[in-house]
CSV table of C-alpha atoms in Angstrom, one decimal:
chain,number,residue,atom,x,y,z
C,1,MET,CA,31.9,21.8,17.3
C,2,LYS,CA,30.3,23.7,20.1
C,3,SER,CA,32.0,25.0,23.3
C,4,ALA,CA,30.9,23.1,26.4
C,5,ASP,CA,28.8,25.8,27.8
C,6,THR,CA,26.5,26.0,24.8
C,7,ILE,CA,25.7,22.2,24.7
C,8,PRO,CA,22.4,21.3,26.4
C,9,THR,CA,22.9,18.4,28.8
C,10,ASN,CA,19.5,18.1,30.5
C,11,LYS,CA,16.7,16.2,29.0
C,12,GLN,CA,14.4,19.2,28.6
C,13,ASP,CA,17.0,21.2,26.7
C,14,ILE,CA,18.0,18.3,24.6
C,15,THR,CA,14.4,17.6,23.7
C,16,ASP,CA,14.1,21.3,22.7
C,17,TYR,CA,17.2,21.1,20.5
C,18,LEU,CA,16.0,17.9,18.8
C,19,GLN,CA,12.6,19.6,18.1
C,20,THR,CA,14.3,22.6,16.5
C,21,LEU,CA,16.7,20.4,14.5
C,22,LEU,CA,13.9,18.3,13.1
C,23,ALA,CA,11.8,21.3,12.3
C,24,GLU,CA,14.6,22.9,10.4
C,25,GLU,CA,15.8,19.8,8.5
C,26,LEU,CA,12.4,18.4,7.7
C,27,GLN,CA,10.6,21.7,7.1
C,28,ILE,CA,8.0,21.0,9.7
C,29,PRO,CA,6.5,23.6,12.1
C,30,LYS,CA,8.1,23.1,15.5
C,31,ASN,CA,4.8,22.8,17.2
C,32,VAL,CA,3.9,19.7,15.2
C,33,ILE,CA,7.1,18.0,16.6
C,34,ARG,CA,5.7,16.8,20.0
C,35,PRO,CA,8.3,15.2,22.3
C,36,SER,CA,6.1,12.1,22.6
C,37,ALA,CA,6.0,11.7,18.8
C,38,GLY,CA,7.8,8.7,17.1
C,39,PHE,CA,10.2,9.5,14.3
C,40,GLY,CA,8.1,7.5,12.0
C,41,ARG,CA,5.6,10.4,12.0
C,42,PHE,CA,8.0,12.5,10.0
C,43,GLY,CA,8.8,9.8,7.5
C,44,LEU,CA,12.4,9.7,8.6
C,45,ASN,CA,14.2,7.6,6.0
C,46,SER,CA,17.8,6.2,6.3
C,47,MET,CA,19.3,9.2,4.4
C,48,LYS,CA,17.7,11.7,6.7
C,49,ALA,CA,18.7,9.6,9.7
C,50,VAL,CA,22.3,9.7,8.6
C,51,LEU,CA,22.1,13.5,8.1
C,52,LEU,CA,20.6,14.1,11.5
C,53,SER,CA,23.0,11.7,13.3
C,54,GLU,CA,25.9,13.7,11.9
C,55,LYS,CA,24.4,17.0,13.1
C,56,LEU,CA,23.8,15.5,16.5
C,57,SER,CA,27.3,14.0,16.7
C,58,ASN,CA,28.9,17.4,15.8
C,59,HIS,CA,26.6,19.4,18.2
C,60,PHE,CA,27.0,17.1,21.2
C,61,ASN,CA,30.6,16.0,20.4
C,62,ILE,CA,29.7,12.3,21.0
C,63,SER,CA,29.1,9.5,18.5
C,64,VAL,CA,25.4,9.3,17.5
C,65,GLU,CA,24.5,6.4,15.2
C,66,PRO,CA,21.7,6.7,12.7
C,67,THR,CA,20.2,3.5,14.1
C,68,LEU,CA,19.3,5.4,17.2
C,69,PHE,CA,16.3,6.9,15.4
C,70,LEU,CA,15.1,3.3,15.0
C,71,ASP,CA,16.0,2.2,18.5
C,72,TYR,CA,14.2,5.0,20.3
C,73,ASP,CA,10.5,5.4,19.6
C,74,SER,CA,10.1,9.0,20.5
C,75,ILE,CA,12.0,12.3,20.7
C,76,GLU,CA,11.9,12.3,24.5
C,77,ALA,CA,13.2,8.7,24.7
C,78,LEU,CA,16.2,9.7,22.4
C,79,ALA,CA,16.7,12.8,24.6
C,80,ALA,CA,16.8,10.7,27.7
C,81,TYR,CA,19.5,8.5,26.1
C,82,LEU,CA,21.6,11.4,25.0
C,83,GLU,CA,21.3,13.0,28.5
C,84,GLU,CA,22.6,9.7,29.9
C,85,GLN,CA,25.6,9.7,27.5
C,86,LEU,CA,26.4,13.3,28.1
C,87,THR,CA,26.2,13.0,31.9
C,88,ALA,CA,28.6,10.0,31.7
C,89,LEU,CA,31.3,12.0,29.9
A,1,MET,CA,19.2,-24.2,4.2
A,2,THR,CA,18.8,-22.8,7.6
A,3,PRO,CA,16.6,-19.5,7.8
A,4,THR,CA,19.7,-17.5,8.8
A,5,ASP,CA,21.3,-18.1,5.5
A,6,ILE,CA,18.6,-16.0,3.8
A,7,LYS,CA,19.2,-12.2,3.7
A,8,THR,CA,16.4,-9.7,3.6
A,9,TYR,CA,15.5,-7.0,1.0
A,10,ASP,CA,17.1,-4.2,3.0
A,11,GLN,CA,20.5,-5.8,2.8
A,12,PHE,CA,20.6,-5.2,-0.9
A,13,THR,CA,19.5,-1.6,-1.3
A,14,SER,CA,21.5,0.5,-3.7
A,15,ASN,CA,24.4,2.6,-2.7
A,16,SER,CA,26.6,5.3,-4.3
A,17,THR,CA,29.7,3.2,-5.0
A,18,TYR,CA,30.8,2.5,-8.6
A,19,ASP,CA,31.2,-1.3,-8.2
A,20,LEU,CA,27.5,-2.4,-8.2
A,21,GLN,CA,28.3,-4.5,-5.1
A,22,GLU,CA,24.7,-4.8,-3.9
A,23,ILE,CA,23.6,-6.1,-7.4
A,24,TYR,CA,26.2,-8.9,-7.4
A,25,ALA,CA,25.4,-9.7,-3.7
A,26,PHE,CA,21.7,-10.0,-4.6
A,27,GLN,CA,22.6,-12.2,-7.6
A,28,ASP,CA,24.6,-14.5,-5.3
A,29,GLN,CA,21.6,-14.6,-2.9
A,30,LEU,CA,19.3,-15.5,-5.9
A,31,SER,CA,21.6,-18.3,-7.0
A,32,ILE,CA,21.5,-19.8,-3.5
A,33,LEU,CA,17.8,-19.7,-3.4
A,34,LYS,CA,17.4,-21.2,-6.9
A,35,ASN,CA,19.9,-24.0,-6.1
A,36,GLN,CA,18.0,-24.7,-2.9
A,37,LYS,CA,14.7,-24.7,-4.8
A,38,LEU,CA,13.2,-22.1,-2.6
A,39,TYR,CA,12.6,-19.2,-4.9
A,40,GLY,CA,8.8,-18.7,-5.6
A,41,PHE,CA,9.0,-15.0,-6.7
A,42,GLU,CA,8.8,-14.0,-10.4
A,43,ALA,CA,7.3,-17.4,-11.3
A,44,SER,CA,5.4,-17.9,-14.5
A,45,HIS,CA,1.7,-18.5,-13.9
A,46,THR,CA,-0.8,-20.0,-16.3
A,47,PRO,CA,-4.4,-19.8,-15.4
A,48,LEU,CA,-6.1,-23.2,-15.5
A,49,SER,CA,-9.5,-21.7,-14.4
A,50,SER,CA,-10.5,-18.5,-12.6
A,51,THR,CA,-9.2,-19.9,-9.2
A,52,THR,CA,-6.4,-22.4,-10.2
A,53,SER,CA,-3.0,-22.0,-11.8
A,54,GLN,CA,0.0,-23.9,-13.2
A,55,ILE,CA,3.1,-22.3,-11.7
A,56,ASP,CA,6.5,-22.8,-13.4
A,57,ARG,CA,9.2,-21.2,-11.1
A,58,ILE,CA,12.6,-20.0,-12.2
A,59,ASP,CA,14.1,-22.7,-9.8
A,60,ASP,CA,12.5,-25.3,-12.1
A,61,ILE,CA,9.9,-26.3,-9.7
A,62,SER,CA,6.4,-26.7,-11.4
A,63,VAL,CA,3.2,-27.1,-9.4
A,64,LYS,CA,-0.6,-26.9,-9.8
A,65,THR,CA,-2.2,-24.7,-7.2
A,66,ILE,CA,-5.5,-23.1,-6.0
A,67,ASN,CA,-5.0,-19.4,-6.5
A,68,PHE,CA,-5.3,-17.2,-3.4
A,69,GLY,CA,-2.5,-14.9,-4.5
A,70,GLY,CA,-4.1,-13.0,-7.3
A,71,TYR,CA,-6.5,-10.0,-7.1
A,72,ASN,CA,-9.2,-11.2,-9.4
A,73,TYR,CA,-11.7,-10.7,-6.5
A,74,LEU,CA,-14.9,-11.0,-8.5
A,75,GLY,CA,-13.6,-13.3,-11.2
A,76,TYR,CA,-14.3,-10.7,-13.9
A,77,GLY,CA,-10.8,-10.9,-15.4
A,78,THR,CA,-11.5,-14.5,-16.6
A,79,ASP,CA,-15.2,-14.0,-17.4
A,80,VAL,CA,-15.9,-15.0,-21.0
A,81,ARG,CA,-18.1,-11.9,-21.6
A,82,VAL,CA,-15.4,-9.6,-20.5
A,83,LYS,CA,-12.8,-11.3,-22.6
A,84,GLU,CA,-15.0,-11.1,-25.6
A,85,ALA,CA,-15.5,-7.4,-25.1
A,86,ALA,CA,-11.8,-6.8,-24.9
A,87,LYS,CA,-11.3,-8.8,-28.1
A,88,GLU,CA,-13.8,-6.7,-29.9
A,89,ALA,CA,-12.1,-3.5,-28.8
A,90,ILE,CA,-8.8,-4.8,-30.0
A,91,ASP,CA,-10.4,-5.6,-33.4
A,92,LEU,CA,-11.7,-2.1,-33.7
A,93,TYR,CA,-8.9,0.0,-32.2
A,94,GLY,CA,-5.7,-2.3,-32.4
A,95,LEU,CA,-3.4,-3.2,-29.7
A,96,GLY,CA,-2.5,0.2,-28.2
A,97,ALA,CA,-3.5,3.8,-28.0
A,98,TYR,CA,-0.2,4.9,-29.5
A,99,SER,CA,0.0,8.4,-27.8
A,100,SER,CA,-0.4,10.3,-24.5
A,101,PRO,CA,-4.1,10.7,-23.6
A,102,VAL,CA,-3.4,14.5,-23.6
A,103,LEU,CA,-2.3,14.5,-27.2
A,104,ASN,CA,-3.6,11.9,-29.6
A,105,GLY,CA,-4.2,8.8,-27.4
A,106,THR,CA,-7.7,9.4,-26.1
A,107,LEU,CA,-9.9,7.0,-28.0
A,108,HIS,CA,-13.7,7.0,-28.3
A,109,ILE,CA,-13.7,3.8,-26.1
A,110,HIS,CA,-11.9,5.8,-23.4
A,111,LYS,CA,-14.7,8.4,-23.4
A,112,GLN,CA,-17.3,5.5,-23.3
A,113,LEU,CA,-15.4,4.0,-20.2
A,114,GLU,CA,-15.4,7.4,-18.5
A,115,LYS,CA,-19.2,7.7,-19.0
A,116,LYS,CA,-19.8,4.2,-17.8
A,117,LEU,CA,-17.8,4.9,-14.6
A,118,LEU,CA,-19.6,8.2,-14.0
A,119,ASP,CA,-23.0,6.4,-14.5
A,120,PHE,CA,-21.8,3.7,-12.0
A,121,PHE,CA,-20.9,6.3,-9.3
A,122,LYS,CA,-23.9,8.5,-9.9
A,123,LEU,CA,-22.0,11.8,-9.2
A,124,ASP,CA,-23.2,14.3,-11.8
A,125,ASP,CA,-20.7,17.1,-11.1
A,126,HIS,CA,-17.7,14.7,-11.2
A,127,GLY,CA,-15.2,13.7,-13.9
A,128,ILE,CA,-12.9,10.8,-14.5
A,129,THR,CA,-9.2,10.8,-15.1
A,130,LEU,CA,-8.0,7.5,-16.7
A,131,PHE,CA,-4.5,6.3,-15.8
A,132,PRO,CA,-2.4,3.6,-17.6
A,133,THR,CA,-1.6,1.8,-14.4
A,134,GLY,CA,-3.0,1.5,-10.9
A,135,PHE,CA,0.3,2.7,-9.3
A,136,CYS,CA,0.2,5.8,-11.5
A,137,VAL,CA,-3.2,6.9,-10.1
A,138,GLY,CA,-2.0,7.5,-6.6
A,139,GLN,CA,1.3,8.7,-7.6
A,140,GLY,CA,0.1,11.1,-10.4
A,141,THR,CA,-2.9,12.5,-8.5
A,142,ILE,CA,-1.0,13.5,-5.4
A,143,GLN,CA,2.0,14.8,-7.4
A,144,ALA,CA,-0.3,17.1,-9.4
A,145,PHE,CA,-2.7,18.2,-6.5
A,146,MET,CA,-0.1,19.0,-4.0
A,147,SER,CA,3.1,21.1,-4.0
A,148,SER,CA,6.0,22.4,-1.8
A,149,GLY,CA,4.7,24.3,1.2
A,150,SER,CA,1.5,22.2,1.5
A,151,PHE,CA,1.0,19.3,3.9
A,152,ILE,CA,0.1,15.6,3.3
A,153,ILE,CA,-1.2,13.7,6.3
A,154,MET,CA,-1.0,10.1,5.5
A,155,ASP,CA,-1.9,6.9,7.3
A,156,GLU,CA,1.3,5.0,8.2
A,157,LYS,CA,0.1,2.0,6.2
A,158,ALA,CA,-0.7,3.9,3.0
A,159,HIS,CA,0.4,2.3,-0.3
A,160,ALA,CA,3.8,3.0,-1.8
A,161,SER,CA,2.1,4.8,-4.8
A,162,MET,CA,0.8,7.5,-2.5
A,163,ILE,CA,4.1,7.9,-0.6
A,164,GLU,CA,6.0,8.3,-3.9
A,165,GLY,CA,3.4,10.8,-5.2
A,166,ALA,CA,3.7,12.7,-2.0
A,167,GLN,CA,7.5,12.7,-2.3
A,168,LEU,CA,7.3,13.9,-5.9
A,169,SER,CA,4.9,16.7,-5.0
A,170,GLY,CA,7.5,18.4,-2.7
A,171,ALA,CA,4.9,18.8,0.1
A,172,THR,CA,5.8,18.0,3.7
A,173,ILE,CA,4.6,14.5,4.6
A,174,LEU,CA,3.4,13.6,8.1
A,175,TYR,CA,2.1,10.1,9.1
A,176,PHE,CA,-0.5,9.3,11.6
A,177,LYS,CA,-0.9,5.9,13.3
A,178,HIS,CA,-2.8,3.4,11.4
A,179,ASN,CA,-6.6,4.2,11.5
A,180,ASP,CA,-6.1,6.2,14.7
A,181,MET,CA,-8.4,9.2,14.4
A,182,ALA,CA,-7.3,10.7,17.6
A,183,ASP,CA,-3.7,10.8,16.3
A,184,LEU,CA,-4.9,12.2,13.0
A,185,GLU,CA,-6.8,15.0,14.9
A,186,GLU,CA,-3.7,15.8,16.9
A,187,LEU,CA,-1.8,16.4,13.7
A,188,LEU,CA,-4.6,18.4,12.0
A,189,SER,CA,-4.9,20.5,15.2
A,190,ASP,CA,-1.2,21.2,15.3
A,191,LEU,CA,-1.4,22.4,11.7
A,192,SER,CA,-4.6,24.3,12.1
A,193,ASP,CA,-3.0,27.8,12.2
A,194,LEU,CA,-1.5,27.3,8.8
A,195,LYS,CA,-3.8,28.3,5.9
A,196,THR,CA,-1.9,26.2,3.4
A,197,ARG,CA,-3.5,23.2,1.5
A,198,LYS,CA,-3.7,19.9,3.5
A,199,LEU,CA,-4.5,16.5,2.1
A,200,ILE,CA,-5.4,13.5,4.2
A,201,CYS,CA,-4.5,10.2,2.4
A,202,VAL,CA,-6.0,6.8,3.3
A,203,GLU,CA,-7.1,3.5,1.8
A,204,GLY,CA,-10.6,2.2,1.8
A,205,VAL,CA,-9.5,-1.4,2.5
A,206,TYR,CA,-5.9,-1.6,3.5
A,207,SER,CA,-3.8,-3.8,1.1
A,208,SER,CA,-1.6,-5.2,3.9
A,209,ASP,CA,-4.1,-5.7,6.7
A,210,GLY,CA,-7.4,-5.9,5.0
A,211,ASP,CA,-9.1,-3.5,7.5
A,212,CYS,CA,-11.3,-0.6,6.6
A,213,CYS,CA,-10.6,3.1,7.3
A,214,PRO,CA,-13.4,4.7,9.5
A,215,LEU,CA,-14.2,7.1,6.7
A,216,ASP,CA,-17.3,8.7,8.6
A,217,LYS,CA,-15.0,9.9,11.3
A,218,LEU,CA,-12.3,10.9,8.9
A,219,VAL,CA,-14.6,13.1,6.8
A,220,LYS,CA,-15.8,14.9,10.0
A,221,LEU,CA,-12.2,15.7,10.9
A,222,ALA,CA,-11.4,16.8,7.4
A,223,LYS,CA,-14.3,19.3,7.5
A,224,LYS,CA,-13.5,20.5,10.9
A,225,TYR,CA,-9.8,21.3,10.0
A,226,HIS,CA,-10.4,22.3,6.4
A,227,ALA,CA,-8.4,19.5,4.9
A,228,TYR,CA,-8.9,17.7,1.6
A,229,THR,CA,-9.4,13.9,1.4
A,230,LEU,CA,-8.0,11.2,-0.8
A,231,VAL,CA,-9.3,7.6,-0.6
A,232,ASP,CA,-7.6,4.8,-2.4
A,233,GLU,CA,-10.3,2.2,-3.1
A,234,ALA,CA,-7.9,-0.2,-4.9
A,235,HIS,CA,-9.0,-3.2,-2.8
A,236,SER,CA,-12.6,-2.2,-2.3
A,237,VAL,CA,-14.1,-0.7,-5.4
A,238,LEU,CA,-16.9,-3.0,-6.9
A,239,ILE,CA,-17.0,-5.0,-3.6
A,240,ALA,CA,-17.7,-2.8,-0.6
A,241,GLY,CA,-20.9,-0.9,-0.3
A,242,ASP,CA,-24.4,-2.1,-1.4
A,243,HIS,CA,-23.8,-1.2,-5.0
A,244,GLY,CA,-20.0,-1.8,-5.0
A,245,ARG,CA,-19.1,1.9,-4.9
A,246,GLY,CA,-16.5,1.1,-2.2
A,247,VAL,CA,-15.9,1.9,1.5
A,248,CYS,CA,-16.9,5.5,0.7
A,249,GLU,CA,-20.5,4.2,-0.1
A,250,GLN,CA,-20.4,1.8,2.9
A,251,PHE,CA,-19.8,4.8,5.2
A,252,GLY,CA,-22.2,7.1,3.3
A,253,VAL,CA,-19.5,9.6,2.4
A,254,LEU,CA,-19.0,9.0,-1.3
A,255,ASP,CA,-20.1,12.6,-2.3
A,256,GLN,CA,-17.9,14.2,0.3
A,257,ILE,CA,-14.5,12.7,-0.8
A,258,ASP,CA,-12.4,15.1,-2.8
A,259,LEU,CA,-10.1,12.5,-4.5
A,260,TYR,CA,-11.4,9.0,-5.0
A,261,ILE,CA,-8.9,6.7,-6.7
A,262,MET,CA,-9.2,3.2,-7.9
A,263,THR,CA,-7.3,0.6,-9.8
A,264,PHE,CA,-8.7,-1.7,-12.5
A,265,SER,CA,-6.2,-4.5,-11.8
A,266,LYS,CA,-8.1,-6.0,-8.9
A,267,SER,CA,-11.8,-6.4,-8.7
A,268,PHE,CA,-12.1,-5.3,-12.3
A,269,GLY,CA,-9.7,-8.0,-13.2
A,270,GLY,CA,-7.9,-5.8,-15.7
A,271,GLY,CA,-5.3,-3.1,-15.5
A,272,GLY,CA,-4.9,0.7,-15.3
A,273,GLY,CA,-6.9,2.9,-12.9
A,274,ALA,CA,-8.9,6.1,-12.5
A,275,LEU,CA,-9.4,9.2,-10.4
A,276,LEU,CA,-13.0,10.2,-9.6
A,277,ALA,CA,-13.2,13.9,-8.6
A,278,LYS,CA,-15.1,17.1,-9.2
A,279,LYS,CA,-15.0,17.8,-12.9
A,280,GLU,CA,-12.7,20.8,-12.6
A,281,VAL,CA,-10.3,18.9,-10.5
A,282,SER,CA,-10.3,15.9,-12.9
A,283,ASP,CA,-9.7,18.3,-15.8
A,284,TYR,CA,-6.7,19.7,-14.1
A,285,ILE,CA,-5.2,16.4,-13.1
A,286,ASN,CA,-5.6,15.2,-16.6
A,287,LEU,CA,-2.8,17.6,-17.7
A,288,TYR,CA,-0.7,18.0,-14.6
A,289,ALA,CA,-0.3,14.3,-13.4
A,290,SER,CA,3.2,13.7,-15.1
A,291,CYS,CA,3.0,9.8,-15.1
A,292,ARG,CA,-0.3,10.2,-17.1
A,293,ALA,CA,0.6,13.0,-19.5
A,294,PHE,CA,3.9,11.4,-20.3
A,295,SER,CA,2.6,7.8,-20.7
A,296,CYS,CA,0.7,6.2,-23.5
A,297,ALA,CA,-3.1,6.0,-22.8
A,298,LEU,CA,-4.8,2.9,-21.4
A,299,ASN,CA,-4.8,0.2,-24.0
A,300,PRO,CA,-8.2,-0.2,-25.8
A,301,GLY,CA,-8.6,-3.9,-25.2
A,302,LEU,CA,-8.5,-3.2,-21.5
A,303,ALA,CA,-11.0,-0.3,-21.9
A,304,GLY,CA,-13.4,-2.5,-23.8
A,305,GLY,CA,-13.2,-5.2,-21.1
A,306,LEU,CA,-13.7,-2.8,-18.3
A,307,ILE,CA,-16.8,-1.4,-19.9
A,308,GLN,CA,-18.3,-4.8,-19.9
A,309,VAL,CA,-17.1,-5.4,-16.2
A,310,LEU,CA,-19.1,-2.2,-15.2
A,311,GLU,CA,-22.1,-3.4,-17.1
A,312,LEU,CA,-22.1,-6.7,-15.1
A,313,ALA,CA,-21.0,-5.3,-11.7
A,314,SER,CA,-23.8,-2.7,-11.7
A,315,GLY,CA,-26.5,-5.3,-11.9
A,316,GLU,CA,-27.6,-8.7,-10.5
A,317,ASP,CA,-24.3,-10.3,-11.5
A,318,GLY,CA,-22.4,-7.8,-9.3
A,319,ASP,CA,-24.8,-8.3,-6.5
A,320,ARG,CA,-24.3,-12.1,-6.6
A,321,ARG,CA,-20.5,-11.8,-6.7
A,322,ARG,CA,-20.4,-9.2,-3.8
A,323,THR,CA,-22.5,-11.5,-1.7
A,324,ALA,CA,-20.3,-14.6,-2.5
A,325,ILE,CA,-17.0,-12.9,-1.8
A,326,LYS,CA,-18.2,-11.7,1.6
A,327,GLY,CA,-19.6,-15.1,2.4
A,328,ASN,CA,-16.3,-16.8,1.3
A,329,ALA,CA,-14.3,-14.4,3.4
A,330,ALA,CA,-16.4,-15.2,6.5
A,331,TYR,CA,-16.2,-18.9,5.9
A,332,LEU,CA,-12.4,-19.0,5.6
A,333,TYR,CA,-12.1,-16.8,8.7
A,334,GLU,CA,-14.2,-19.2,10.7
A,335,LYS,CA,-12.0,-22.1,9.5
A,336,LEU,CA,-8.7,-20.4,10.3
A,337,ALA,CA,-9.4,-18.4,13.4
A,338,PRO,CA,-8.9,-21.3,15.9
A,339,TYR,CA,-5.5,-22.1,14.5
A,340,VAL,CA,-3.7,-19.0,13.4
A,341,THR,CA,-3.7,-15.3,14.5
A,342,ILE,CA,-5.8,-13.4,12.0
A,343,PRO,CA,-7.7,-10.0,12.1
A,344,ASP,CA,-11.4,-10.3,12.7
A,345,HIS,CA,-12.6,-7.9,10.1
A,346,LYS,CA,-13.6,-10.8,7.8
A,347,ASN,CA,-12.7,-8.9,4.6
A,348,TRP,CA,-11.4,-10.4,1.4
A,349,VAL,CA,-7.8,-9.5,2.1
A,350,LEU,CA,-6.8,-11.9,4.9
A,351,PRO,CA,-3.3,-11.6,6.4
A,352,VAL,CA,-1.7,-14.5,8.3
A,353,ILE,CA,1.3,-13.1,10.1
A,354,PHE,CA,4.3,-15.3,10.6
A,355,GLY,CA,6.7,-12.5,11.6
A,356,SER,CA,10.3,-13.3,10.5
A,357,GLU,CA,11.4,-12.3,7.0
A,358,GLU,CA,13.9,-15.2,7.0
A,359,LYS,CA,11.0,-17.7,6.9
A,360,ALA,CA,9.4,-16.0,3.8
A,361,PHE,CA,11.0,-18.1,1.0
A,362,PRO,CA,10.8,-21.5,2.8
A,363,ILE,CA,7.1,-20.8,3.7
A,364,TYR,CA,6.3,-19.7,0.1
A,365,ASN,CA,7.9,-22.8,-1.2
A,366,PHE,CA,6.0,-25.0,1.3
A,367,LEU,CA,2.7,-23.4,0.2
A,368,HIS,CA,3.5,-24.2,-3.4
A,369,GLN,CA,4.6,-27.7,-2.7
A,370,ASN,CA,1.2,-28.3,-1.0
A,371,GLY,CA,-0.8,-26.8,-3.8
A,372,LEU,CA,-1.6,-23.3,-2.6
A,373,ASP,CA,-0.5,-20.0,-4.3
A,374,ALA,CA,-0.7,-17.0,-1.9
A,375,SER,CA,0.9,-13.6,-1.7
A,376,ILE,CA,4.0,-13.4,0.5
A,377,HIS,CA,4.3,-9.9,1.9
A,378,ILE,CA,7.6,-8.9,3.5
A,379,TYR,CA,9.5,-5.7,4.3
A,380,PRO,CA,9.5,-3.0,2.9
A,381,ALA,CA,5.9,-3.6,2.0
A,382,VAL,CA,5.1,-4.3,5.7
A,383,PRO,CA,7.2,-3.4,8.8
A,384,LYS,CA,10.1,-5.7,9.7
A,385,GLY,CA,9.1,-8.6,11.9
A,386,THR,CA,5.5,-8.6,10.4
A,387,ALA,CA,6.0,-10.7,7.3
A,388,ARG,CA,2.8,-12.4,6.3
A,389,ILE,CA,0.9,-14.7,3.9
A,390,ARG,CA,-1.8,-12.7,2.4
A,391,LEU,CA,-4.8,-14.6,1.1
A,392,PHE,CA,-6.9,-12.9,-1.5
A,393,ILE,CA,-10.4,-14.4,-1.4
A,394,SER,CA,-12.5,-14.5,-4.6
A,395,SER,CA,-16.3,-14.7,-5.1
A,396,GLU,CA,-15.3,-17.6,-7.4
A,397,HIS,CA,-13.7,-19.9,-4.9
A,398,THR,CA,-15.6,-23.0,-4.0
A,399,GLN,CA,-16.3,-24.1,-0.5
A,400,GLU,CA,-14.0,-27.1,-1.1
A,401,GLN,CA,-11.1,-24.8,-2.3
A,402,LEU,CA,-11.6,-22.6,0.8
A,403,GLY,CA,-11.4,-25.7,3.0
A,404,THR,CA,-8.2,-26.9,1.3
A,405,CYS,CA,-6.7,-23.5,1.6
A,406,ALA,CA,-7.4,-23.5,5.4
A,407,ASP,CA,-5.9,-27.0,5.7
A,408,ILE,CA,-2.7,-26.0,4.0
A,409,ILE,CA,-2.3,-22.8,6.1
A,410,ILE,CA,-2.9,-24.7,9.3
A,411,LYS,CA,-0.3,-27.3,8.2
A,412,THR,CA,2.1,-24.5,7.3
A,413,ALA,CA,1.6,-22.8,10.7
A,414,ARG,CA,2.4,-26.0,12.5
A,415,THR,CA,5.4,-26.7,10.4
A,416,PHE,CA,6.9,-23.2,10.8
A,417,GLY,CA,5.9,-22.6,14.4
A,418,PHE,CA,3.2,-20.0,14.1
A,419,SER,CA,0.1,-22.0,15.0
A,420,LYS,CA,-1.9,-20.8,17.9
A,421,GLN,CA,-2.2,-24.3,19.2
A,422,ASP,CA,1.6,-24.9,19.5
């Protein structure tokens, strides 16, 4: 769990964090992970979605369901949702 | 049974628990479908002719149907000359090859088939790698050609065999939007600084949608960004192109494709498959494609029949059948287009999308009960919500059979609420 001051809460920072996380976990160069890209581009299967949702839950200290990767069709759309959740805390 | 009682494929995927819960849940679902007389999968088919079948289902339903569900596109699988050639090969070689092709399983008839294929494609510096199944061709070729640290850029609708081969290779897999060359270029551009191996994987004619990949544009992009190309011509070899050399011939890029893969289970009417590639590449894949090296070689009866298919398909007989299948596809399209939503490519794979997976079994049953066998395609073969009836058109279908097929599809669309005229 992170301290509150290290958790990004605006959409841009969250987008950047998501790009970094995907790059590390999926072994993909970060520049390929464009904010507008859908998660289908990276062949995100259910196992990877569970892994990533756990990392996001731990990092942001909120509940992140694996199904969010299906519900949101791009990194920036998911970032906008997470921003909304974090702002509401 | 209401459609909501029927669960979908993804509700039974395996899990890590000891109790085999998903297997028993699937068995319960199967029992419900069998009791309701709705289960058309895994049925026993007996050919009555090249285009008709007797179907005996495991839920005890028996029907006679016109066959629009098999891949015998050019009718060669049931051609008497092809069957005789297969029998002769069995008489000479026996039932099997009895060993891996790498070790003791390569028979003289396999070498004859390789030569016949090379003659058919007219690419002097190429070689042929024979595989025991069509699935194995895509899987084994990609697994052998690619490795960890390299990149596979794949059309999002590429066949499961290519996806599994890509996963086995350890390479990083990226998907571009179906047939979207701008999206492909975006990916290639993003990867352009990396000097690692990159392979673009596409199909000639897509098995789910029946549309063609724009291979002329794809080859230009591959050259610009120094990527290799793999084209799966499973649904197009012997049919597309003036001489039946596939969509690669149609777009004039046959000699520019690095890995051309084909199955013998569709337009050849047999089984197995092959890779066509530069000789040195083919020699390498021969040994390093695990599913080939660790499988028994293609059975000799098939090899004998396939040689005869190539003999026929490379001449007037092939020209006649190629013309007939394209004419039949256009005719069925014209019959169906006013009533159901279908793509306008007029190819021999014709998808009629009904959407909801829950309707799949009732629709399949309805088709059977009305005398039509087709291919029901549901998730995970296609995205959720895009379940479809696939019609495989043959050169051997008569105009009367095409008309009957259209009538049954239109009746089905009206019954299940996917007619354009509702």
